[in-house]
Short mmCIF file of C-alpha atoms in Angstrom, two decimals:
data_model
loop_
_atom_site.label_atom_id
_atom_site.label_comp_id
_atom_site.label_asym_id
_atom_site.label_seq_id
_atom_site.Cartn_x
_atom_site.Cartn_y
_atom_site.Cartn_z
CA UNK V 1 0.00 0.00 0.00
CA UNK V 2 1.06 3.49 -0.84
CA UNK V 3 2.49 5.29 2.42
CA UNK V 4 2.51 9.15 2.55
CA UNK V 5 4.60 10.66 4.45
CA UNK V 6 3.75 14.39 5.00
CA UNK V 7 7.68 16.57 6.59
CA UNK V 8 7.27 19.48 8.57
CA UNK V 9 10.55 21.38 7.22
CA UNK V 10 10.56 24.67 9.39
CA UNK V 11 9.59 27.99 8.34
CA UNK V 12 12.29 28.55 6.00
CA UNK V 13 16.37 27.69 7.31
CA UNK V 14 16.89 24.63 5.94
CA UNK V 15 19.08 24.70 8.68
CA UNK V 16 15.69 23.92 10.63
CA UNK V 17 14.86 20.62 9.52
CA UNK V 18 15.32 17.67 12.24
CA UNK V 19 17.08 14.46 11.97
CA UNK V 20 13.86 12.48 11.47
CA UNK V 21 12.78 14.46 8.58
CA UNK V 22 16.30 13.83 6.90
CA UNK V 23 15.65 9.78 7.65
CA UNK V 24 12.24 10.42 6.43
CA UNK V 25 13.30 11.89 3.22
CA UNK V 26 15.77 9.35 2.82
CA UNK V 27 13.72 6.13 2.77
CA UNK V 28 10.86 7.77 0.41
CA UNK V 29 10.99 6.06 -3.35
CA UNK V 30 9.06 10.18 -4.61
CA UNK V 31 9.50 13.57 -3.04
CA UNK V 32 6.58 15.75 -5.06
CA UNK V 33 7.59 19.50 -5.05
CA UNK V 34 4.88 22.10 -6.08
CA UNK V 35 5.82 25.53 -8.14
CA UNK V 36 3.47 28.38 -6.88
CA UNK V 37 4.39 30.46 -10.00
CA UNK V 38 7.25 32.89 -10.52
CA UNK V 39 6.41 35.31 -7.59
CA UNK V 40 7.05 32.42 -5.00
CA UNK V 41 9.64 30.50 -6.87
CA UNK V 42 11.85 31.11 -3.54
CA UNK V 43 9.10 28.74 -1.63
CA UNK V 44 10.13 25.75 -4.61
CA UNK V 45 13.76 26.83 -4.38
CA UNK V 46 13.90 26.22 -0.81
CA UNK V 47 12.32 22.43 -1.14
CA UNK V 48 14.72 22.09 -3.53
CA UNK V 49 17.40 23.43 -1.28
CA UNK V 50 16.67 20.74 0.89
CA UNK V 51 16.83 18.39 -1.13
CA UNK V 52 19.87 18.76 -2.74
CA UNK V 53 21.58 19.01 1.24
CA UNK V 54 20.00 16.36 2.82
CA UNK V 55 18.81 13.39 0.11
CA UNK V 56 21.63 11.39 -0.58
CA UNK V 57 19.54 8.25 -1.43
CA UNK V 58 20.23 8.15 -5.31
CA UNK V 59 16.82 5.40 -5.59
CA UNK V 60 14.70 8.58 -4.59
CA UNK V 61 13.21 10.22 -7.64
CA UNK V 62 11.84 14.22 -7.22
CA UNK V 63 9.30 15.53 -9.32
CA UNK V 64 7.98 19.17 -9.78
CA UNK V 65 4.55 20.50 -10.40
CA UNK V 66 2.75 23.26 -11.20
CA UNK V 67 0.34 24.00 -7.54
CA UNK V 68 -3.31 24.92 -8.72
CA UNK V 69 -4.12 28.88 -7.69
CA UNK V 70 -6.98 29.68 -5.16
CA UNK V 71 -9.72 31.93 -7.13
CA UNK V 72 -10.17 34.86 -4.62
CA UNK V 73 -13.31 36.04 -6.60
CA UNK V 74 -15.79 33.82 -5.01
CA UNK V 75 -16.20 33.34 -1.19
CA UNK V 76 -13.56 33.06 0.77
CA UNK V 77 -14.67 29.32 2.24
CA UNK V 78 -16.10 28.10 -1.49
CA UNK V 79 -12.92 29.39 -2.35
CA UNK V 80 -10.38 27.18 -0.19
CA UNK V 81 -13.00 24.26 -0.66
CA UNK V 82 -12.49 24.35 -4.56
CA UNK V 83 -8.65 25.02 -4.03
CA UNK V 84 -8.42 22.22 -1.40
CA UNK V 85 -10.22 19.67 -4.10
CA UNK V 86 -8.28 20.68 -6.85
CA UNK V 87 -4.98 20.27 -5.23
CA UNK V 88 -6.51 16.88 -4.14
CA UNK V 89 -6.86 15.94 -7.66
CA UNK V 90 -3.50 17.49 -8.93
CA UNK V 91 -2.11 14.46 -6.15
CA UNK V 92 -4.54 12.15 -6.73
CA UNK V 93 -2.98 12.06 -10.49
CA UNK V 94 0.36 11.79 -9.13
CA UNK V 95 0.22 9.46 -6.37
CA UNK V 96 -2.54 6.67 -7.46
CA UNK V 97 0.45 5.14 -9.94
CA UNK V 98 2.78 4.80 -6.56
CA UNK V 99 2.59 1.97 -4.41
CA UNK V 100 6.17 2.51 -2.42
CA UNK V 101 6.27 5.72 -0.24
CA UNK V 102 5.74 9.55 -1.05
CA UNK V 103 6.89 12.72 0.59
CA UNK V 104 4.94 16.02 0.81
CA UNK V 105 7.28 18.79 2.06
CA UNK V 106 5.25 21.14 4.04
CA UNK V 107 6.24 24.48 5.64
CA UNK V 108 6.58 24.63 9.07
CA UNK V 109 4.56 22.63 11.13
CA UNK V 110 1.86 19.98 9.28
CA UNK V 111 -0.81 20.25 12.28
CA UNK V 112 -0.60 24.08 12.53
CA UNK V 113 -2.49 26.60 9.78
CA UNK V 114 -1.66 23.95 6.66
CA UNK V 115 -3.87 22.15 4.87
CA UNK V 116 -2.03 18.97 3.54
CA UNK V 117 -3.74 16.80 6.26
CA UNK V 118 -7.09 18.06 5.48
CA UNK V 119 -6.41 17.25 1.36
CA UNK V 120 -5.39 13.78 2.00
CA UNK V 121 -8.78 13.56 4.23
CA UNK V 122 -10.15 13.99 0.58
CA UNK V 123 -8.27 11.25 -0.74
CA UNK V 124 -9.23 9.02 1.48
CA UNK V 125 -13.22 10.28 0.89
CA UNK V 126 -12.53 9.84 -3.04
CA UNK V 127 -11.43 6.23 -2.11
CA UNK V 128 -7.98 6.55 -2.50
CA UNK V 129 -5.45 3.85 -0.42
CA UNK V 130 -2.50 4.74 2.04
CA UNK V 131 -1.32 4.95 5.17
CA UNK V 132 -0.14 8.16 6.68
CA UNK V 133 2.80 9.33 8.70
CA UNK V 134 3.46 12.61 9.92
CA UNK V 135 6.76 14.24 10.64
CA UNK V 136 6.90 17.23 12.71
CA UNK V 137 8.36 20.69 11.55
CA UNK V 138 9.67 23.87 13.59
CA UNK V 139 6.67 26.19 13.21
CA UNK V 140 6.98 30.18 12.63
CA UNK V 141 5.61 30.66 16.09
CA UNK V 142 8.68 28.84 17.51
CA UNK V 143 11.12 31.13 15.21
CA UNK V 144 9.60 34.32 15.95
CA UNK V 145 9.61 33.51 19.71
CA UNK V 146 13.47 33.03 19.21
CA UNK V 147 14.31 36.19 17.17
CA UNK V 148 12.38 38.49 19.66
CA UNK V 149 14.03 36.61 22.63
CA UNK V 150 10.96 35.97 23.97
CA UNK V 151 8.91 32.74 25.27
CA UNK V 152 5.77 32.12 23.59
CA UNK V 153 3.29 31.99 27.22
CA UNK V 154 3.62 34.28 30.24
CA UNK V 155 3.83 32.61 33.68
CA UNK V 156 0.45 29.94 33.27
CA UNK V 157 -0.66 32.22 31.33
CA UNK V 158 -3.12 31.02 27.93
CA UNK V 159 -1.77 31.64 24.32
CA UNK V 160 -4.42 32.01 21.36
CA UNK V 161 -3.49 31.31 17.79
CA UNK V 162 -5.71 32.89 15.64
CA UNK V 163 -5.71 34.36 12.06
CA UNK V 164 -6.10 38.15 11.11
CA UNK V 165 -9.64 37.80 9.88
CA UNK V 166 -10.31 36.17 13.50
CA UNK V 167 -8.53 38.84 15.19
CA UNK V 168 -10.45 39.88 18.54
CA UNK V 169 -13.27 36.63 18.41
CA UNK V 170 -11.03 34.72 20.85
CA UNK V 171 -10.74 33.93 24.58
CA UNK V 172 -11.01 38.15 26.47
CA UNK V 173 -8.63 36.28 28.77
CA UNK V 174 -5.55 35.62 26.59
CA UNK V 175 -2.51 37.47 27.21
CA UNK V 176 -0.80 36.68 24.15
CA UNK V 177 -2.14 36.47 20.66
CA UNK V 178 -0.24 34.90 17.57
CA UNK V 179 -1.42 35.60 14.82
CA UNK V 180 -0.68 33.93 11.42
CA UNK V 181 -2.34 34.67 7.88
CA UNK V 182 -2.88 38.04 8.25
CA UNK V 183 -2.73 39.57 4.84
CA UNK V 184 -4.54 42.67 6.09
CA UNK V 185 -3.21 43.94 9.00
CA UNK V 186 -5.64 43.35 11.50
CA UNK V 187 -3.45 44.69 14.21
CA UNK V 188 -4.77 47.92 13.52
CA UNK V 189 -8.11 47.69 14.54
CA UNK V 190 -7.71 46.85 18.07
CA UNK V 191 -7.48 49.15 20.80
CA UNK V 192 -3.43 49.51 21.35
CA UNK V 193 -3.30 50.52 24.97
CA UNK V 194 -0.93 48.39 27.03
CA UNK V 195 -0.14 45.74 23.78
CA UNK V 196 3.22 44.69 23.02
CA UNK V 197 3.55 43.54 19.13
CA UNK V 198 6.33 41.44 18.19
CA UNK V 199 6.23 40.76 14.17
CA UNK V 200 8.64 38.80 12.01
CA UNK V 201 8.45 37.89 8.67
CA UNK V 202 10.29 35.65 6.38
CA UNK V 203 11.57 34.02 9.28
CA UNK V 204 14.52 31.78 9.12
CA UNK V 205 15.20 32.83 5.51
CA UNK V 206 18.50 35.51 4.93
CA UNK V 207 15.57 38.58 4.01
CA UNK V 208 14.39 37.89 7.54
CA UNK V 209 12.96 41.30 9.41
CA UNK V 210 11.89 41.53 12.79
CA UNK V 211 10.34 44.23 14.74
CA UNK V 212 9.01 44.65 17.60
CA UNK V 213 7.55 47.40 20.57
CA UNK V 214 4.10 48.94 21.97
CA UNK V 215 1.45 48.32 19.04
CA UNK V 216 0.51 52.40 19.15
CA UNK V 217 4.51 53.24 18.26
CA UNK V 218 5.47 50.55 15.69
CA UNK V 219 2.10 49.92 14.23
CA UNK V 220 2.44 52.49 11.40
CA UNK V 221 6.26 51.09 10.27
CA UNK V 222 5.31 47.55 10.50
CA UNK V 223 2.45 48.31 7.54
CA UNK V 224 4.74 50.21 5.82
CA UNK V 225 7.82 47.91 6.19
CA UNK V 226 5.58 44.93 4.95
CA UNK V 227 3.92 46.52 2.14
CA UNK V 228 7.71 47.52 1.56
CA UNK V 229 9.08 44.08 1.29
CA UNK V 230 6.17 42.32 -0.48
CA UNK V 231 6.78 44.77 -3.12
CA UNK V 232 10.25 43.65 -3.27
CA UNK V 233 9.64 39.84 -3.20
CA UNK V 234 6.41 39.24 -5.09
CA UNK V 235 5.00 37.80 -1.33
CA UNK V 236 5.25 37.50 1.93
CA UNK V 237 4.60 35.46 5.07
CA UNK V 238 4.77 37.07 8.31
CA UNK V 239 3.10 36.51 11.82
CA UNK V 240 2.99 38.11 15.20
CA UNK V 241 2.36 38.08 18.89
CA UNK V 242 0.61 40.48 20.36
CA UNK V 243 1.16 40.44 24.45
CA UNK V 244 -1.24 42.62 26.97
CA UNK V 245 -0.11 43.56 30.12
#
């Protein structure tokens, strides 16, 4: 039966990727890398990164392919459920022909804000055959905490992890906030007074930035430094915590 095997790699060191990814990616007979288009061909260039520094088994074959787009038009929801089932199909057509063991290289952290586990679910509604195994990565939340020198929870205190479009729907009790897909800024329409922000984004790459202070002094130059960058690049990941108190 076909295995799966879905690799946290880290948020973007290769430098970040644990020893029982590198056995992982080792003992796989295919290691599938998706293209996002030229504007992210650092995201392929980095799988590819890691493969050329870590797979030394000469049996394991790596193929390319082009990632279907997500049509922003429609709903946002109809919109990832129409992505999710087309990238289902795109590995549907790959994988069905294997019956050894496959590798999915996914940023950071497979359980945390990625949707690979979710797709296979598909798979396995469609009828498709395989056993999974799941690797674990170094999330952004990890790298971020690092950079800013700072841990992730106060003293027993909770930690949400929300999106931006969530922003201010969680727990009234959290002291710290991380926030991760926020393509709009949402830090901006909360009420500053007594927040902390600590933002990083590209984290663990060499265009790395960090920032960090109260929310009502660096607010305006985190927007701008973003905006700023994502120019540069062609896109952008970036999270933050935001820590009351």
């Amino acid at each position: 039966m076909l295995e799966i095997v879905v690799i946290g790699i880290g948020a973007g060191n290769p430098e970040h990727i644990t020893v029982e990814a590198v056995r992982a990616l080792n003992a796989v007979d295919l290691v599938l890398i998706p293209r996002k288009g030229a504007a992210k061909a650092d995201l392929a260039e980095l799988r590819r990164e890691i493969c050329g520094r870590y797979l030394e088994n000469p049996a394991t074959r790596v193929v390319e392919f082009d990632m279907p787009a997500r049509d922003a038009a429609g709903g946002y929801h109809a919109g990832v459920d129409a992505w999710h089932r087309a990238i289902a199909a795109q590995y549907r057509g790959l994988l069905e022909p294997e019956t050894g063991s496959a590798a999915l290289l996914v940023w950071g952290d497979p359980s945390l804000y990625d949707s690979t586990l979710r797709i296979l679910d598909l798979l396995v509604a469609e009828g498709l055959l395989f056993e999974r195994r799941v690797i674990p990565g170094i999330t952004s939340l990890q790298v971020l905490a690092a950079r800013h020198g700072v841990p992730l929870n106060t003293v027993g205190g909770p930690v949400e992890i929300t999106t931006g479009r969530r922003l201010g729907e969680g727990p009234a009790g959290s002291e710290t906030t991380a926030v991760m897909l926020d393509g709009d800024c949402a830090f901006r329409g909360i009420d500053p007074a007594g927040v902390t922000i600590y933002w990083g984004a590209y984290l663990g790459m060499p265009n790395e930035i960090v920032i960090a202070g109260p929310l009502a002094e660096v607010a305006d130059r985190i927007v701008e430094t973003r905006a700023a960058a994502r120019a540069a690049n062609g896109w952008i990941m970036d999270t933050y915590l935001l820590r009351r108190g």
